[in-house]
PDB file of C-alpha atoms in Angstrom:
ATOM      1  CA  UNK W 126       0.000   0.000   0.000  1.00  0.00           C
ATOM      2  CA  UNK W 127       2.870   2.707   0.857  1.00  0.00           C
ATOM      3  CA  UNK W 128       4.168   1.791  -2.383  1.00  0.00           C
ATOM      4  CA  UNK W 129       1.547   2.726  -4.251  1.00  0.00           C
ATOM      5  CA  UNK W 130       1.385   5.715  -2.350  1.00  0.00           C
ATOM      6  CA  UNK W 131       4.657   6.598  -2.991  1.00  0.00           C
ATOM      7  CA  UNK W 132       4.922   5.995  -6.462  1.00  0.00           C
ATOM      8  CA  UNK W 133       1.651   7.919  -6.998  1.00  0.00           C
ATOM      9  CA  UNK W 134       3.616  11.083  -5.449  1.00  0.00           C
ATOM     10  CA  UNK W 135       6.502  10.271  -7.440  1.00  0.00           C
ATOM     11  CA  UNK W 136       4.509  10.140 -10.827  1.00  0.00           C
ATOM     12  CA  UNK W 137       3.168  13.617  -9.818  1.00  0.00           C
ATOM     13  CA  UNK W 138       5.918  15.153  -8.813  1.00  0.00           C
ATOM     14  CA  UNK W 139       7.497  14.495 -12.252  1.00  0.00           C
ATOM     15  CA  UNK W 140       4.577  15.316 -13.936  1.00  0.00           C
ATOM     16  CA  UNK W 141       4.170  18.574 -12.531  1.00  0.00           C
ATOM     17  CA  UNK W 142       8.248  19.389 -13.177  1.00  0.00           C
ATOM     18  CA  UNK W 143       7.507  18.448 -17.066  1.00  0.00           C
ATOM     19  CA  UNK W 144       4.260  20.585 -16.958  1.00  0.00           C
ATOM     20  CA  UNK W 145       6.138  23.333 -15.358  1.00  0.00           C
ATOM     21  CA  UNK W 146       8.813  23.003 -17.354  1.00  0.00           C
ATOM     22  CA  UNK W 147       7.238  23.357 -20.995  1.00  0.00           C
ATOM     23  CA  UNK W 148       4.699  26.386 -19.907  1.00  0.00           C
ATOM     24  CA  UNK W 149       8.002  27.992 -18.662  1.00  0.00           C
ATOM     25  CA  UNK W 150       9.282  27.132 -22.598  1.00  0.00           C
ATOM     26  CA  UNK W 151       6.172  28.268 -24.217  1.00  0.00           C
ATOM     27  CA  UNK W 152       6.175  31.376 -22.131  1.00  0.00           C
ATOM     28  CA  UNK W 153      10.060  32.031 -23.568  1.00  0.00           C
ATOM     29  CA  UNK W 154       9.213  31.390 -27.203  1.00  0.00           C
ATOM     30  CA  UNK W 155       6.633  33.775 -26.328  1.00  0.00           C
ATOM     31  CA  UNK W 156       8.420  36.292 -25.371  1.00  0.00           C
ATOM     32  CA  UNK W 157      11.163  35.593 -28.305  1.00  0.00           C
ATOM     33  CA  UNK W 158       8.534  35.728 -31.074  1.00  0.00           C
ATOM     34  CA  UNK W 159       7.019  39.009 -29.569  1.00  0.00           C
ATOM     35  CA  UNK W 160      10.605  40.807 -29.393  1.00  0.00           C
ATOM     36  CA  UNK W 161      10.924  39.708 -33.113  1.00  0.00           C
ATOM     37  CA  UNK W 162       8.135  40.758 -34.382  1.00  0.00           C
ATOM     38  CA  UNK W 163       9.040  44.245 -31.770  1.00  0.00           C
ATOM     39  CA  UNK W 164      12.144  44.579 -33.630  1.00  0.00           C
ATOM     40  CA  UNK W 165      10.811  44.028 -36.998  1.00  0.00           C
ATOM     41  CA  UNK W 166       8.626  46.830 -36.593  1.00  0.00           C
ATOM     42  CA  UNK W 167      10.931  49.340 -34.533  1.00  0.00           C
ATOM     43  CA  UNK W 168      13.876  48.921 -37.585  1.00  0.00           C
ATOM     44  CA  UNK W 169      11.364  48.678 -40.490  1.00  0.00           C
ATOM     45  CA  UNK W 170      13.946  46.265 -42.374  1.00  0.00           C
ATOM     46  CA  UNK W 171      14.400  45.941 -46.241  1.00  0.00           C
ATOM     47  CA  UNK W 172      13.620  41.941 -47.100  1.00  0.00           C
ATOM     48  CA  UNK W 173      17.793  42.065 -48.034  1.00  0.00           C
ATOM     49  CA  UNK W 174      18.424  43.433 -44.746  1.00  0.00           C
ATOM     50  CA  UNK W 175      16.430  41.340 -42.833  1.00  0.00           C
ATOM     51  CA  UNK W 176      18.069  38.179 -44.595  1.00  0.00           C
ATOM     52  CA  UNK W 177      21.275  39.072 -43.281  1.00  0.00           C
ATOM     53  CA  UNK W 178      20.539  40.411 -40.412  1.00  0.00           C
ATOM     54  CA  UNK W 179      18.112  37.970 -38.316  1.00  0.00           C
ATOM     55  CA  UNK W 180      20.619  35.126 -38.608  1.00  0.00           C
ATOM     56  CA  UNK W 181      23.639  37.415 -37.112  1.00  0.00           C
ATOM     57  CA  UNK W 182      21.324  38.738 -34.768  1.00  0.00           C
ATOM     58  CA  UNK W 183      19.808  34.779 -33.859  1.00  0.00           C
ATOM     59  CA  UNK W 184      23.337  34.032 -33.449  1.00  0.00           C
ATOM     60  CA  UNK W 185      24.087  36.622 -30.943  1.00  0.00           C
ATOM     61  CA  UNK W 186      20.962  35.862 -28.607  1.00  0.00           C
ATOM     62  CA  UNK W 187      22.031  32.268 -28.715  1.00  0.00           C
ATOM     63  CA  UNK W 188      25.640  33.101 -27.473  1.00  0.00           C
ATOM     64  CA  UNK W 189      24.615  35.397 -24.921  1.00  0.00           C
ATOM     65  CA  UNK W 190      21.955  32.809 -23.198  1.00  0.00           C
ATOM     66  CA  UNK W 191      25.095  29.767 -23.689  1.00  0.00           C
ATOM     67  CA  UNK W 192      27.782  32.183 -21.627  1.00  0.00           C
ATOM     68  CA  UNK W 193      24.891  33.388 -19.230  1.00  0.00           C
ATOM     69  CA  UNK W 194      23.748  29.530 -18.514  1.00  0.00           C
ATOM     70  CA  UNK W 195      27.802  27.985 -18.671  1.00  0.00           C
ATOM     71  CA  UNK W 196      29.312  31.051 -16.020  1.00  0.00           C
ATOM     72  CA  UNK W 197      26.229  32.322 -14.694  1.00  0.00           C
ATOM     73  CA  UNK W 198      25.224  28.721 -13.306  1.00  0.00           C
ATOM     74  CA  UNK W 199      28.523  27.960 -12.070  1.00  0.00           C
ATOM     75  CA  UNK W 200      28.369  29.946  -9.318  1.00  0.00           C
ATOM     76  CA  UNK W 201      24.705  30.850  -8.324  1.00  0.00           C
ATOM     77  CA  UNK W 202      24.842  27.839  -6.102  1.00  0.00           C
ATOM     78  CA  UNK W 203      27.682  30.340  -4.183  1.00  0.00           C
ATOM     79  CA  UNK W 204      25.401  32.984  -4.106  1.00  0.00           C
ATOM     80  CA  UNK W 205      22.890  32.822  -1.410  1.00  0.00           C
ATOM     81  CA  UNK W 206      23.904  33.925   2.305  1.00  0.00           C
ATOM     82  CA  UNK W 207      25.160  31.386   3.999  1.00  0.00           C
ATOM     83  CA  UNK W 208      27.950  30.116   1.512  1.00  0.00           C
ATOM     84  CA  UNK W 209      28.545  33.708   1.321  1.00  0.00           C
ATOM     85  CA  UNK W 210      29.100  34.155   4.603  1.00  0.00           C
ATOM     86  CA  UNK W 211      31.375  31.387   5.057  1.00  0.00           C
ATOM     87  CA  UNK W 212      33.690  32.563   1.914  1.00  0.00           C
ATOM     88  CA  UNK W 213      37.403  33.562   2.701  1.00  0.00           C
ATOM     89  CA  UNK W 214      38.522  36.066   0.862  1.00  0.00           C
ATOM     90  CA  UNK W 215      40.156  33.610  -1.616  1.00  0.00           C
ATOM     91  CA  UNK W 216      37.394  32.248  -3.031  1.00  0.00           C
ATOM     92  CA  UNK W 217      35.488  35.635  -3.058  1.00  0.00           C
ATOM     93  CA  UNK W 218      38.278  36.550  -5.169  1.00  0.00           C
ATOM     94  CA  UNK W 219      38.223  33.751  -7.135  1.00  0.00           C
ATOM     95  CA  UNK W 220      34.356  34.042  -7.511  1.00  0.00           C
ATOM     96  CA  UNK W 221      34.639  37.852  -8.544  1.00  0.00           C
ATOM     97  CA  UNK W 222      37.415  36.992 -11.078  1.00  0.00           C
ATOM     98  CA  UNK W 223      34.867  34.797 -12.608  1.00  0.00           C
ATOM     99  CA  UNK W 224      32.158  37.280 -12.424  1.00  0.00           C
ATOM    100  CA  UNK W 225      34.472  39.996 -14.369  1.00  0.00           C
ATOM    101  CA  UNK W 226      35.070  36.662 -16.757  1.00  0.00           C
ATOM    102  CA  UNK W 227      31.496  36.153 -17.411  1.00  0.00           C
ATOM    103  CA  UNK W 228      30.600  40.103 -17.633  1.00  0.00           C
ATOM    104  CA  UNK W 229      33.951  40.566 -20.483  1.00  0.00           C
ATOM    105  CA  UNK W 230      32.593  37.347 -22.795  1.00  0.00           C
ATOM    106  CA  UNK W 231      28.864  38.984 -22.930  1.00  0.00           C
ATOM    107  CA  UNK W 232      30.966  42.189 -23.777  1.00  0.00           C
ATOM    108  CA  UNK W 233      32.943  40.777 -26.414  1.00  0.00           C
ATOM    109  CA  UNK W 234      29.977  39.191 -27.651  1.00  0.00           C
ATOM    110  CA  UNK W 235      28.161  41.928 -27.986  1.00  0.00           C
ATOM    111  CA  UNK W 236      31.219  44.122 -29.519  1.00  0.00           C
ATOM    112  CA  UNK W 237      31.651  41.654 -31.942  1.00  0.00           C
ATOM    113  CA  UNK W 238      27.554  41.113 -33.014  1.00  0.00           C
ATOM    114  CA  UNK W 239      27.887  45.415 -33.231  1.00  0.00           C
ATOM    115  CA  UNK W 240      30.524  44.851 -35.626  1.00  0.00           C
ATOM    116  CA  UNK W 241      28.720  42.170 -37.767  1.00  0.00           C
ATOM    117  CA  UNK W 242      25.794  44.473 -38.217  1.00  0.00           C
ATOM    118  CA  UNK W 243      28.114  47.687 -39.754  1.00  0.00           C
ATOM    119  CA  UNK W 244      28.029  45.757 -42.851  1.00  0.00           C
ATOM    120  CA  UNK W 245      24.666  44.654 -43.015  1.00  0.00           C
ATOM    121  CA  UNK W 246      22.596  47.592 -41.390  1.00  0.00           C
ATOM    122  CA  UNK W 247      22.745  51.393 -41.554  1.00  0.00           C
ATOM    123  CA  UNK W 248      24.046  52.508 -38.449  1.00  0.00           C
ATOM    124  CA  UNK W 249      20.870  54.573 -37.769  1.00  0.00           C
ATOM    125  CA  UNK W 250      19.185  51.116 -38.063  1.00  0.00           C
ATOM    126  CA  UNK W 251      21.934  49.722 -35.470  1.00  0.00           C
ATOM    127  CA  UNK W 252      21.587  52.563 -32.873  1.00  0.00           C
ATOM    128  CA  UNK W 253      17.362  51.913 -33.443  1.00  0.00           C
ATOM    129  CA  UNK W 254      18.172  48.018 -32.482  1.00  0.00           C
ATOM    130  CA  UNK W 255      19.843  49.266 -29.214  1.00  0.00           C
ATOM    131  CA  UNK W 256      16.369  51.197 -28.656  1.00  0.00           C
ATOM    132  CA  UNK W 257      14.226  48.658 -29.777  1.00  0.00           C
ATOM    133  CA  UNK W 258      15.688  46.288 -27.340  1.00  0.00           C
ATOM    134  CA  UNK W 259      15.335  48.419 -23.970  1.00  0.00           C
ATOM    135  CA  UNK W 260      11.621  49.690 -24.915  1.00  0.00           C
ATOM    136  CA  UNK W 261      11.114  45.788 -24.869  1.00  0.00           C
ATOM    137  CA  UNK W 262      12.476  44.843 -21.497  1.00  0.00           C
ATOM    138  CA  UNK W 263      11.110  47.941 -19.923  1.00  0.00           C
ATOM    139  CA  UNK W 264       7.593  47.123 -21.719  1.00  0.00           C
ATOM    140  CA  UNK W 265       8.393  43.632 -20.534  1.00  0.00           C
ATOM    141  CA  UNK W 266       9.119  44.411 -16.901  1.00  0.00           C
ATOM    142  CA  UNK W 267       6.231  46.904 -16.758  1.00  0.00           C
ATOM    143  CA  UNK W 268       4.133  44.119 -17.953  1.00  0.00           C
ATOM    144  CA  UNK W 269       5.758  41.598 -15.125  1.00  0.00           C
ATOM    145  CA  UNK W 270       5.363  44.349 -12.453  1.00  0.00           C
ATOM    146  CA  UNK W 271       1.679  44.969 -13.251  1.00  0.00           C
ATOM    147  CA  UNK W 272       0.171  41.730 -13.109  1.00  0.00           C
ATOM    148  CA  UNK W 273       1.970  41.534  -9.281  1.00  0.00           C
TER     149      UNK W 273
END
């Protein structure tokens, strides 16, 4: 009887993870196909410019998220209190070395994606991209904050 019982928990447990799980992917492919279509509109690309430039720009987004999720993961498990508290100053050193790591890849990443586009957008179009993006998160966040 407990095994039944137990298993029954188990099979829900993992159920609910997997249900959790994909509405948390559906939500981010939300989100993705609503700052495309964002984008889209805010540059008001040429069919030859779009060509070129959703690919580099794909490309980019895809980097960013790998470095984030590689570093970034790495050493959240260090981050709450307690392991804080209990760091010497070696491994806070270490930890911040990593941190300044993490924050020069996205840099580089995102010098190099700027670069990319000077050959395949107008640099009005680039400097609307950088404008296009924050109006999204702040529309984004404003949306998160008002259904709280």
């Amino acid at each position: 009887m407990k095994t039944i019982k137990l298993l029954t928990l188990i099979l829900c447990v993992i159920s609910f993870n997997g249900f959790s799980q994909r509405r948390f992917e559906e939500k981010k492919e939300k989100i993705k196909s609503l700052k495309i279509a964002y984008i889209t509109n805010e540059l008001n690309l040429t069919p030859d410019e779009a060509t070129k430039f959703w690919p580099l720009f794909n490309a980019f987004e895809t980097r960013q998220s790998e470095i984030r999720i590689q570093k970034i993961k790495g050493y959240l498990d260090r981050m709450d209190d307690e392991v804080l508290n209990r760091m010497s100053d070696k491994e806070a050193n270490a930890l911040l070395i990593q941190l300044e790591n993490t924050e020069e890849d996205l840099y580089i990443n995102k010098k190099k994606f700027l670069n990319n586009l000077k050959g395949v957008l107008p640099p009005i179009k680039i400097i609307k991209l950088k404008r296009a993006e924050d109006n999204f998160n702040k529309k984004l966040l404003q949306q998160y904050r008002d259904k709280k």
